[in-house]
Coordinates of C-alpha atoms and ligand atoms in Angstrom, one line a residue:
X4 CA 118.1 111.0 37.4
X5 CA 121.9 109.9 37.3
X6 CA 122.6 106.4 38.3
X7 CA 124.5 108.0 41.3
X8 CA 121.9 110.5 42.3
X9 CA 119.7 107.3 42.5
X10 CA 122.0 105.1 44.5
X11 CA 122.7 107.8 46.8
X12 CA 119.1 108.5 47.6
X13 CA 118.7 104.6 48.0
X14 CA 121.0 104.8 50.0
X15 CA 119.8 107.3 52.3
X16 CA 116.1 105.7 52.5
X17 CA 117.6 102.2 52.9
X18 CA 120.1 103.1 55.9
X19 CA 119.1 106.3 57.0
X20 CA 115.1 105.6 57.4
X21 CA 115.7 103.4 60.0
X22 CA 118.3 105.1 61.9
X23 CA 115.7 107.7 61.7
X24 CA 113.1 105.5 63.0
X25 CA 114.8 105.2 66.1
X26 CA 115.9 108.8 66.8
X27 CA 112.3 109.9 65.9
X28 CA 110.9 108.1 68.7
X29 CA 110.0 111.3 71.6
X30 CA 112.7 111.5 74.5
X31 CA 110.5 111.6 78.2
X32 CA 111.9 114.2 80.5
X33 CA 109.6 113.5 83.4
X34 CA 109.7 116.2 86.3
X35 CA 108.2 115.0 89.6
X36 CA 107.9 116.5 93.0
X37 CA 107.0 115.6 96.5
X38 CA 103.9 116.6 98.1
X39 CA 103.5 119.7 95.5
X40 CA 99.7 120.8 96.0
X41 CA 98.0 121.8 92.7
X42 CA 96.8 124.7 95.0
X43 CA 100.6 126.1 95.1
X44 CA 100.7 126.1 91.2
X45 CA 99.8 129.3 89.1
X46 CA 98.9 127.3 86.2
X47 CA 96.3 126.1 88.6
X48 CA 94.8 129.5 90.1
X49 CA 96.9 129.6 92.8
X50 CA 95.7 132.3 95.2
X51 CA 99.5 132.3 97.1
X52 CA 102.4 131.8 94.9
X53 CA 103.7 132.3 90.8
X54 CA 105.7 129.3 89.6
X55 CA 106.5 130.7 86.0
X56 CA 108.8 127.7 85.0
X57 CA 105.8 125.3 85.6
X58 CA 103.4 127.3 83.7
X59 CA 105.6 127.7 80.8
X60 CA 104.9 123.8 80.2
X61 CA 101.1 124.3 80.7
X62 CA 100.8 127.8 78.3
X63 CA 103.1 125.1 75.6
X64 CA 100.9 122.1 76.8
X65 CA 98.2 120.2 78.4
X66 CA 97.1 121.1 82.3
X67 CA 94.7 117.9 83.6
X68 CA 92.2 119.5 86.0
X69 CA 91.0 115.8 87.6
X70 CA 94.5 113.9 88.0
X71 CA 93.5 111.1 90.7
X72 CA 96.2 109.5 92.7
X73 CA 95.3 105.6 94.0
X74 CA 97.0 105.8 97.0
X75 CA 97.7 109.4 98.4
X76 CA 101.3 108.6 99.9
X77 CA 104.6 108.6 98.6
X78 CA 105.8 105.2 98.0
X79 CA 102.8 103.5 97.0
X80 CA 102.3 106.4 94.1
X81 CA 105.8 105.6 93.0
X82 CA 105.3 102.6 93.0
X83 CA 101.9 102.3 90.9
X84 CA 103.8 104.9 88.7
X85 CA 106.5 102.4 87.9
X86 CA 104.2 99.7 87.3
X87 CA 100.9 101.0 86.4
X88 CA 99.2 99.0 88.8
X89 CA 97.0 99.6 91.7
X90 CA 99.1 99.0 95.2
X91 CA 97.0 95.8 95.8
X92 CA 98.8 94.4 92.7
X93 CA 101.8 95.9 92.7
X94 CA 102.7 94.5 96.5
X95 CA 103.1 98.0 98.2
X96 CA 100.6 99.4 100.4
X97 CA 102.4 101.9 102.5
X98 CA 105.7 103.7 103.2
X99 CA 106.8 100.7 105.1
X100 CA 107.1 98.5 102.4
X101 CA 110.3 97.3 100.3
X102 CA 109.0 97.8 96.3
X103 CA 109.6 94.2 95.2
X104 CA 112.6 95.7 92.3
X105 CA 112.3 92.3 90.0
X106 CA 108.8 93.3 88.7
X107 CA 107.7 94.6 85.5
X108 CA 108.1 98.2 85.4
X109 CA 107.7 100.7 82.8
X110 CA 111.4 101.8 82.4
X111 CA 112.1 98.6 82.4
X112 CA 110.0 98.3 79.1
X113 CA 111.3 101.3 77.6
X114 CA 114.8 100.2 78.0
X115 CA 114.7 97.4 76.6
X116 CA 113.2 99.1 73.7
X117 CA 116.3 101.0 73.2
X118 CA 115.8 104.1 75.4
X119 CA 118.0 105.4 77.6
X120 CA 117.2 105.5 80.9
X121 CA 117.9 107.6 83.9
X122 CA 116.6 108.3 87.5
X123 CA 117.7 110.7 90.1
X124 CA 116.7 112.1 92.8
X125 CA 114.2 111.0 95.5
X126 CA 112.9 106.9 94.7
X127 CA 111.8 105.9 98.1
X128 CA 111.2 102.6 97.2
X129 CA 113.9 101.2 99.6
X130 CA 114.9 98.1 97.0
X131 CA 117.4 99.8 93.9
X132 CA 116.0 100.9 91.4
X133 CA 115.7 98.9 88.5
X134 CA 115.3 99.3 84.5
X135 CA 117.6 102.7 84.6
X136 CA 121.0 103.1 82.9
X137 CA 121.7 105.4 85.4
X138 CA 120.9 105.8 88.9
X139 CA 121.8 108.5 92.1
X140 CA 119.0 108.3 94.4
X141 CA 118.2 110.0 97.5
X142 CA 118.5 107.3 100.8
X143 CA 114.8 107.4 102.6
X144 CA 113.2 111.0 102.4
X145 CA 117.0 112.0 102.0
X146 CA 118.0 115.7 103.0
X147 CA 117.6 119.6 101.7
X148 CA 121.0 120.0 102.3
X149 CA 124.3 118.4 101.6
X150 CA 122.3 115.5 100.6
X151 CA 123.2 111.7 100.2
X152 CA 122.8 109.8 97.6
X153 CA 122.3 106.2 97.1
X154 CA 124.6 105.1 93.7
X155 CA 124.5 101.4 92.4
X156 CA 127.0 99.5 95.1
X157 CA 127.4 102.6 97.5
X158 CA 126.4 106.1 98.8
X159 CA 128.0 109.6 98.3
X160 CA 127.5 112.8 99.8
X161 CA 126.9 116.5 97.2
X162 CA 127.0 119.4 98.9
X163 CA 124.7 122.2 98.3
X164 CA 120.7 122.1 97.9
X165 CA 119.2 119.3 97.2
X166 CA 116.9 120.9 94.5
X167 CA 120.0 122.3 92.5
X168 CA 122.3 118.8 93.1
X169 CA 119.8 116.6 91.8
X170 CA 119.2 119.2 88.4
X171 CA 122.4 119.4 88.3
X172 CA 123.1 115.7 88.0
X173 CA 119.9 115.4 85.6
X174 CA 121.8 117.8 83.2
X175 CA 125.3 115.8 83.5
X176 CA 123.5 112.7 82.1
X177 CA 121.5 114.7 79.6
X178 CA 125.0 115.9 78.7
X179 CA 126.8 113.0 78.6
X180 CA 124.1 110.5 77.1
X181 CA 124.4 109.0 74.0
X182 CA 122.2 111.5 71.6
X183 CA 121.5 108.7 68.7
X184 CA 118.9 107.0 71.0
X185 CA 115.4 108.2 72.8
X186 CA 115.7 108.7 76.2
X187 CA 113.8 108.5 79.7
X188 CA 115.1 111.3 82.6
X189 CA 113.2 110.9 85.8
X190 CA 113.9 113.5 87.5
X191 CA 112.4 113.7 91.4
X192 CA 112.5 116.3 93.9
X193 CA 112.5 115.8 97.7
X194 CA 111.1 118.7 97.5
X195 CA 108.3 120.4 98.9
X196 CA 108.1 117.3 101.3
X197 CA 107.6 118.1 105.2
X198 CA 110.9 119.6 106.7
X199 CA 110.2 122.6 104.2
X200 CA 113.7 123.7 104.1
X201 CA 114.2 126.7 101.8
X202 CA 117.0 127.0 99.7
X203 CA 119.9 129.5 101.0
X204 CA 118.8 131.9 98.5
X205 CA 114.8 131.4 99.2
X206 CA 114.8 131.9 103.1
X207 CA 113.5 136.0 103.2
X208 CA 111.1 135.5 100.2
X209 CA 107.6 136.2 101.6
X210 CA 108.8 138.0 104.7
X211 CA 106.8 140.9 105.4
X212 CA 103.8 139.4 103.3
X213 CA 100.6 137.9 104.7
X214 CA 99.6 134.9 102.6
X215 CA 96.1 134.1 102.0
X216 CA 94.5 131.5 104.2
X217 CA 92.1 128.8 102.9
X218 CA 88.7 129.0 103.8
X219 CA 88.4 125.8 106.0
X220 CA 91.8 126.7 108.3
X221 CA 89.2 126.6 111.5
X222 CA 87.5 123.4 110.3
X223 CA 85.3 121.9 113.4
X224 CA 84.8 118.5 111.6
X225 CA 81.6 118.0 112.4
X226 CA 78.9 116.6 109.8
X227 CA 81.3 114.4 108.6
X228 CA 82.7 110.3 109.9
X229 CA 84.9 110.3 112.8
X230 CA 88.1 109.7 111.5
X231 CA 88.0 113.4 110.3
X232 CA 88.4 114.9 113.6
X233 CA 90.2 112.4 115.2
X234 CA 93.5 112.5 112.7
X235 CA 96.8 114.0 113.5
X236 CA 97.7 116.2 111.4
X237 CA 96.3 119.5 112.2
X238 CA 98.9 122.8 111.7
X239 CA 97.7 124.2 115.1
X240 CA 97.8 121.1 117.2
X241 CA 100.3 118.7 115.2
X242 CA 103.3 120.4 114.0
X243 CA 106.0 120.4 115.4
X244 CA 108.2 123.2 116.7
X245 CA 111.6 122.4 115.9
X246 CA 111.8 120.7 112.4
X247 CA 107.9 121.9 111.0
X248 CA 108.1 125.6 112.7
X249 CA 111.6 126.1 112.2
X250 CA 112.4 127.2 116.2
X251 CA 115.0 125.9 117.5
X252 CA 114.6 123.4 120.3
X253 CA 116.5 125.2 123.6
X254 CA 120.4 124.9 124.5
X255 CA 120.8 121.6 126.2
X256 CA 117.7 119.5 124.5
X257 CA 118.3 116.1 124.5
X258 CA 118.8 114.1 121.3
X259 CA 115.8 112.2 122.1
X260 CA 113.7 114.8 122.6
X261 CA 110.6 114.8 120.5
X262 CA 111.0 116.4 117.2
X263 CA 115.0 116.7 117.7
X264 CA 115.7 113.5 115.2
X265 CA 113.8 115.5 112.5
X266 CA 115.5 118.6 113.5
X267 CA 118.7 116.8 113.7
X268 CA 118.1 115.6 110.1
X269 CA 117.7 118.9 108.8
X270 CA 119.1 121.9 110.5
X271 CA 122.2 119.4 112.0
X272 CA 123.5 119.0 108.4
X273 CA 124.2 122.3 107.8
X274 CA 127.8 123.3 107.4
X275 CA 128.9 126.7 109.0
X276 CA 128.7 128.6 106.7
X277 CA 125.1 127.3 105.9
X278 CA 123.7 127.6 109.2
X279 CA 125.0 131.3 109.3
X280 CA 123.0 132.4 106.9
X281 CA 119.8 130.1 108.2
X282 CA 120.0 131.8 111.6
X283 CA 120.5 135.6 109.7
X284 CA 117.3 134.5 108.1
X285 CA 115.7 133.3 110.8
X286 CA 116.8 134.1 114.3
X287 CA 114.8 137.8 113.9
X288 CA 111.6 136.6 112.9
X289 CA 111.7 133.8 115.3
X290 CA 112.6 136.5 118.3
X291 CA 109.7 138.7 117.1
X292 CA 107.1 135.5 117.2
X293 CA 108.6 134.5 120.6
X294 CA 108.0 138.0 122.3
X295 CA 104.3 138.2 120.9
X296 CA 103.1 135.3 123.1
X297 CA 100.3 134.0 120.7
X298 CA 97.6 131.7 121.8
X299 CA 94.7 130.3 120.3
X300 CA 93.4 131.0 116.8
X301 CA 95.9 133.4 116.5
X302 CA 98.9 130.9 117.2
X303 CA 98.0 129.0 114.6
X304 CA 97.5 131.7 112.4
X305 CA 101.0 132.4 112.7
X306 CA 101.9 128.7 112.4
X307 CA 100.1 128.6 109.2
X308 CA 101.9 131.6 108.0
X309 CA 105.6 130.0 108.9
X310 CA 104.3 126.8 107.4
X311 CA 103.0 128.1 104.2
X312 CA 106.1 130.1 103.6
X313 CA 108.6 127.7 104.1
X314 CA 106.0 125.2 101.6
X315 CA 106.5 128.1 99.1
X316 CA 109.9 128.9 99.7
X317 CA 110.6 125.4 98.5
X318 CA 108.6 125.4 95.6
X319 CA 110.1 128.3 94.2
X320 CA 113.7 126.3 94.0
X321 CA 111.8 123.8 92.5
X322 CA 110.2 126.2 89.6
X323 CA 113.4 127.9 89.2
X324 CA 114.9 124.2 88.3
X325 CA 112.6 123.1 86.0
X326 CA 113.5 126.5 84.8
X327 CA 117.1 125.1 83.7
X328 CA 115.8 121.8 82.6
X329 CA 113.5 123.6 80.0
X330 CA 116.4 126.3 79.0
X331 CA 118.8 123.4 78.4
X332 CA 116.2 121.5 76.1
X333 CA 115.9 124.8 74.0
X334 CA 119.4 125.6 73.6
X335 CA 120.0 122.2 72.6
X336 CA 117.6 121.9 70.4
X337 CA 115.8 118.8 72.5
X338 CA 112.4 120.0 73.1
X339 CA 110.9 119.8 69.7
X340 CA 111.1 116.4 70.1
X341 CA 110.7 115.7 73.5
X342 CA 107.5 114.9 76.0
X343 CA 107.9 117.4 79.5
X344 CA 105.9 116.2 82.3
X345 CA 105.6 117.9 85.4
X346 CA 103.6 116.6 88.1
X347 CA 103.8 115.3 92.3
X348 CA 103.2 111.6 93.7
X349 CA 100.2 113.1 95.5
X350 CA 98.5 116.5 96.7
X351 CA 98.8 118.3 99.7
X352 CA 97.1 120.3 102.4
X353 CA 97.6 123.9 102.3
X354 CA 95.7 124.5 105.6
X355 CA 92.8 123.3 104.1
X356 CA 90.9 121.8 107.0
X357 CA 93.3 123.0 109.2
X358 CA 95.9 120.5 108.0
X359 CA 99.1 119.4 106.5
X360 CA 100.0 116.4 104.6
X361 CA 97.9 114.4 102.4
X362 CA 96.8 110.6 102.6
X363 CA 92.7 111.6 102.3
X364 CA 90.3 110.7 99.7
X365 CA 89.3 114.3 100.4
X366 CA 90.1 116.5 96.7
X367 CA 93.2 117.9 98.1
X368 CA 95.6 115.0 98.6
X369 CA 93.5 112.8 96.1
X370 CA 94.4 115.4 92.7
X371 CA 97.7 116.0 92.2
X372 CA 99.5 118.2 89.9
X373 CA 99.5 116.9 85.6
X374 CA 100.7 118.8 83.2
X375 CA 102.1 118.1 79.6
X376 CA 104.0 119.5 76.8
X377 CA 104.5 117.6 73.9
X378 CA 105.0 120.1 71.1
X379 CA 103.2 119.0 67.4
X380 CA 101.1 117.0 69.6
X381 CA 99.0 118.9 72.5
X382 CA 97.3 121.9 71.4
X383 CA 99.0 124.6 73.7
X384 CA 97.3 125.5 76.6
X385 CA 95.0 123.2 76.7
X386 CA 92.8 122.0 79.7
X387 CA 91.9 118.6 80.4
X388 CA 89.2 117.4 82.9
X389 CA 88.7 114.2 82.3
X390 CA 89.4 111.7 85.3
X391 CA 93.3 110.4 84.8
X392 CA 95.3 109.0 87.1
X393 CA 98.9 108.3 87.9
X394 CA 98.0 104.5 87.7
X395 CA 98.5 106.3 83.5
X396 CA 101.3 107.4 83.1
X397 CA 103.3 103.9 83.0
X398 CA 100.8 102.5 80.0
X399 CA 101.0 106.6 78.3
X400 CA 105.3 106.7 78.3
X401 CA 105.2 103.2 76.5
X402 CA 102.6 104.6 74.0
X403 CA 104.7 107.4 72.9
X404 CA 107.7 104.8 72.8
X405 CA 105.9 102.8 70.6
X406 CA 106.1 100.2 72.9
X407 CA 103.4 97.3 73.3
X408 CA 101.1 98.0 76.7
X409 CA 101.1 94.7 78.9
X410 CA 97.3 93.4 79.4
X411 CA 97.9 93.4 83.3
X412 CA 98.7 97.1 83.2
X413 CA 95.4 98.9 84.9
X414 CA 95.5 102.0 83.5
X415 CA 95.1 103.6 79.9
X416 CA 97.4 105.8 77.9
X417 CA 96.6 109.2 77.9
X418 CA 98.1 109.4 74.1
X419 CA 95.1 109.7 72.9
X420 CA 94.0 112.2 75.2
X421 CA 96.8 114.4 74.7
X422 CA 96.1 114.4 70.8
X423 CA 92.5 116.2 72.0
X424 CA 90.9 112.8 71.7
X425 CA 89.6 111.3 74.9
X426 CA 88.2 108.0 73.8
X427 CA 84.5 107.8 74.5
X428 CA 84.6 105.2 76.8
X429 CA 87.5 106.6 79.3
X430 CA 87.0 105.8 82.7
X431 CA 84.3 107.4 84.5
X432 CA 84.5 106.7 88.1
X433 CA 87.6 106.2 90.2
X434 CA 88.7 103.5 92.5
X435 CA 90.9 104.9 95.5
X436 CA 92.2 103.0 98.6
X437 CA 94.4 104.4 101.5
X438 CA 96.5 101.6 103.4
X439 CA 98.5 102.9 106.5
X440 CA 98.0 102.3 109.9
X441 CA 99.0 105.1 112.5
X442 CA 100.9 108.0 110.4
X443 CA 98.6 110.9 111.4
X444 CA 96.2 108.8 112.5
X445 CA 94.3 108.5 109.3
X446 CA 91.9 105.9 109.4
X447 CA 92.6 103.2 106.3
X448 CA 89.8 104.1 104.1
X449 CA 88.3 103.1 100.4
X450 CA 86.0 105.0 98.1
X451 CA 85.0 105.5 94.4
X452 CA 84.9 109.1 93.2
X453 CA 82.6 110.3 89.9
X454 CA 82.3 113.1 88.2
X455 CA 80.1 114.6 90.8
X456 CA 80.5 112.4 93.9
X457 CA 82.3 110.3 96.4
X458 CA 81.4 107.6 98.5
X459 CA 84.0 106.7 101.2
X460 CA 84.3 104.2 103.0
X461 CA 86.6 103.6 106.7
X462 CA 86.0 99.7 106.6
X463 CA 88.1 99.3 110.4
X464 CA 84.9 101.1 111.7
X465 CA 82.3 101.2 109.3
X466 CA 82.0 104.7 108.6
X467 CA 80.9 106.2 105.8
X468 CA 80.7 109.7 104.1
X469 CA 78.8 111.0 100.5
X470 CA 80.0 113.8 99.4
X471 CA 78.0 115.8 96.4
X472 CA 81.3 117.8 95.0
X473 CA 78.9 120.2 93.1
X474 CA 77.1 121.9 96.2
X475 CA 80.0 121.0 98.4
X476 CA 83.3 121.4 96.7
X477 CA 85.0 121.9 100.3
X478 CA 83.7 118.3 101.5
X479 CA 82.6 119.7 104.6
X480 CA 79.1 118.1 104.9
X481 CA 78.8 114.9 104.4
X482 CA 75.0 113.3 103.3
X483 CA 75.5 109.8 103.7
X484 CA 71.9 108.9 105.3
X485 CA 70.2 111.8 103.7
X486 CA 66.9 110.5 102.0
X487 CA 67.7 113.2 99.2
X488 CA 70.8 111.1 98.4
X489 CA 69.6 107.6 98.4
X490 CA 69.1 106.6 95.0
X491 CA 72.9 108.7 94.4
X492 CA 73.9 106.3 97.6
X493 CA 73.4 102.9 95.7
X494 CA 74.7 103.5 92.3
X495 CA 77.9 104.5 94.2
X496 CA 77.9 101.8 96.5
X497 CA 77.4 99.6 93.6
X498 CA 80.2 101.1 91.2
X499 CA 82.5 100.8 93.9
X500 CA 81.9 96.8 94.2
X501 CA 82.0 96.9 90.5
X502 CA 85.5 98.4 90.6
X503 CA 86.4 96.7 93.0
X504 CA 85.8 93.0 90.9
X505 CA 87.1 94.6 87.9
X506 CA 90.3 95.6 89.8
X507 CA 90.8 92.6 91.8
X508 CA 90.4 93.9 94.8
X509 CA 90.8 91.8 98.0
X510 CA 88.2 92.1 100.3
X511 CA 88.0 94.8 103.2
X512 CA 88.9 93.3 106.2
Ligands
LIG614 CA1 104.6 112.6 98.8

């Protein structure tokens, strides 16, 4: 070996190992939606829609079959997301809340570990964000069209869909970032949240089809605690018919009207030429409902089938996006190294028990949506069922950084998990607790889910319910107080107190 050759390769280890160092650390792109049911997912059996872009990161990655949300509501998931704490800890309980900003929080961590970090889209958190580089954030719930956006010191206004806008401004940063150092993209949808407004190009896909209907749409909620039948949130009796059923409230309506603040919020943005098409879409299938004169079972079939659509309709905007995040990664070479997630804040009702929404320990709104491709790493298409849960991902995106996990993070990293490796002594049973008073009239409940069971508890009235998942996966009978399920009855009740001291729990009131 020359003297030269030898320097030079000196060189190149001494200087250009490091540099390496920090560009080999994995970028996080991490795609999240609102409300997205793992129900309306291919990837996941759907029985009622194909979202091809989605699957494409399950067939290259890792689908989890049991991921278990704390909290099933939008800001509180955010928030335990950002901190990977349980809401107790973390200070918010409910959508009312303002996320106390100056905490710990994962991007925080990651950015001060030299990542790049970026967030746009819907944050809900009220406060600003904090730990990003970049921030354009939708105000509140925000819109589906001709959004706002909250930017550090002010607010601007995109026009267009909000699906496309906030891709669009995920791929500007990607763009413009600086590509020597690992970076974070959060990247959250409004979308499929309640308003359901389909894109321009979405609104006649499904006409003329009948979608499938879920086995429990005429649930009678008996055999189970009260709160069950006495929520609000049923698609026949609780929607409503200007903003959820897309009718539009009569000449004249006052602005105070029920419903016409929502329907002001959604429909009232639209510029002309928007609304134009809107009505060509709609106007002929609404006159068609309106001559029928539906009643009973068969007026909320029909609201089921307007509901479900316009729930699909948005999803498919949202596949076709991820769509052009994944195509961009390719054609610039990005996704070798870089982690994809897609998943929601929570799940969703699809007409399951005749409802909408989420906020129920019940399997619907307590899974949501994981999946994970992280190419060299996860064995493509591979299932996971082991319980996760968002309270996760904050300690798994600081794994992959390389970055130390705080002790007073509650959750694990799924790193290891994702390597095929679940450690033998993950987690199994699951702490949940539900916080807020009045929305849907859901009665604040706690519960602890195993493998095979779930114990719930609504502390304001001392109810209870035991569900056995195995020979009732629809949760529709509940055997708290059956002899048969005694024994089952106190190792739950005592794994829940035992999470509940592990976790720090305050006590019920
Ligand atoms: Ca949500």
């Amino acid at each position: 070996m020359t003297l030269i050759r030898f320097v030079a390769i000196t060189l190149l280890l001494g200087v250009a190992a490091p540099a390496l160092a920090q560009t080999g650390r994995p970028n996080i792109v991490f795609i999240f939606s609102d409300d997205h049911a793992y129900q309306a997912i291919s990837a996941y059996g759907s029985r009622i829609n194909q979202t091809p872009n989605i699957d494409r990161i399950a067939r290259e990655g890792m689908r989890f079959e049991n991921a278990l949300v704390t909290n099933s509501i939008c800001a509180p998931s955010r928030a335990v997301i950002q901190t990977g704490k349980y809401s107790h800890v973390n200070g918010l309980l409910d959508n009312r809340q303002v996320f106390d900003g100056s905490q710990q929080t994962f991007p925080k961590l990651l950015q001060g570990a030299g990542y790049q970090t970026a967030m746009v889209g819907k944050w809900h958190l009220k406060s600003d964000p904090t730990g990003f580089d970049y921030w354009e954030v939708l105000p509140g719930q925000g819109s589906y069209y001709n959004p706002d956006f909250r930017v550090p010191g002010g607010q601007k206004r995109h026009h267009g869909y909000v699906t496309e806008i906030i891709t669009d401004l995920s791929l500007a940063w990607l763009e413009g970032r600086d590509p020597d150092r690992p970076f974070l993209l959060m990247t959250q949808h409004k979308a499929p949240h309640r308003g359901w407004m389909s894109g321009p190009e979405k609104l006649t896909l499904y006409d003329g089809v009948d979608i499938p209907e879920p086995e429990t749409l005429f649930d009678d909620y008996a055999n189970r605690a009260s709160p069950a039948r006495l929520q609000e949130m049923e698609i026949g009796r609780h929607m409503i018919d200007g903003h959820d059923m897309k009718l539009k409230p009569p000449a004249g309506t006052p602005e105070d009207a029920p419903g016409m603040r929502l329907w002001l919020a959604g429909y009232g943005r639209l510029d002309e030429q928007q609304r134009r098409v809107w009505d060509a879409a709609y106007e002929p299938k609404n006159a068609t409902f309106l001559a029928a004169g539906l009643e009973g079972r068969d007026l909320v079939r029909w609201k089921y089938q307007r509901y479900i659509k316009d729930y699909l309709r948005t999803i498919a905007s949202v596949d076709d996006n991820v769509g052009r995040i994944l195509r961009y990664l390719d054609a610039t070479g990005l996704a070798e190294n870089t982690i994809v997630v897609y998943a929601s804040d929570q799940g969703f009702y699809l007409g399951e028990h005749g409802w909408f929404d989420k906020r129920w320990m019940y399997e619907e709104s307590l899974k949501t949506p994981l999946i994970v491709r992280w190419p060299g790493v996860v064995e493509p298409g591979s299932v996971n069922s082991d319980m996760v849960s968002n309270l996760d991902f904050a300690e798994t995106f600081l794994d992959v950084a390389g970055v130390a996990i705080p002790s007073d993070m509650q959750g694990r990293s799924l790193v290891p998990s994702l390597g095929g490796e679940t450690p033998s002594d993950w987690r199994t049973s699951f702490y949940y607790r539900y916080y807020e008073q009045g929305v849907h009239n859901v009665a604040p409940h706690e519960g602890v889910r195993t493998e095979r069971h779930k114990l719930i508890h609504y502390y304001e009235t001392d109810e209870w319910e035991l569900f056995d998942l195995v020979t009732d996966p629809n949760e529709m009978r509940s055997v708290y107080g059956d002899e048969a399920y005694s024994e089952t009855h106190d190792e739950l009740l005592a794994e829940l107190e035992r999470l509940k001291r592990d976790l720090q729990v305050p006590a019920t009131p």
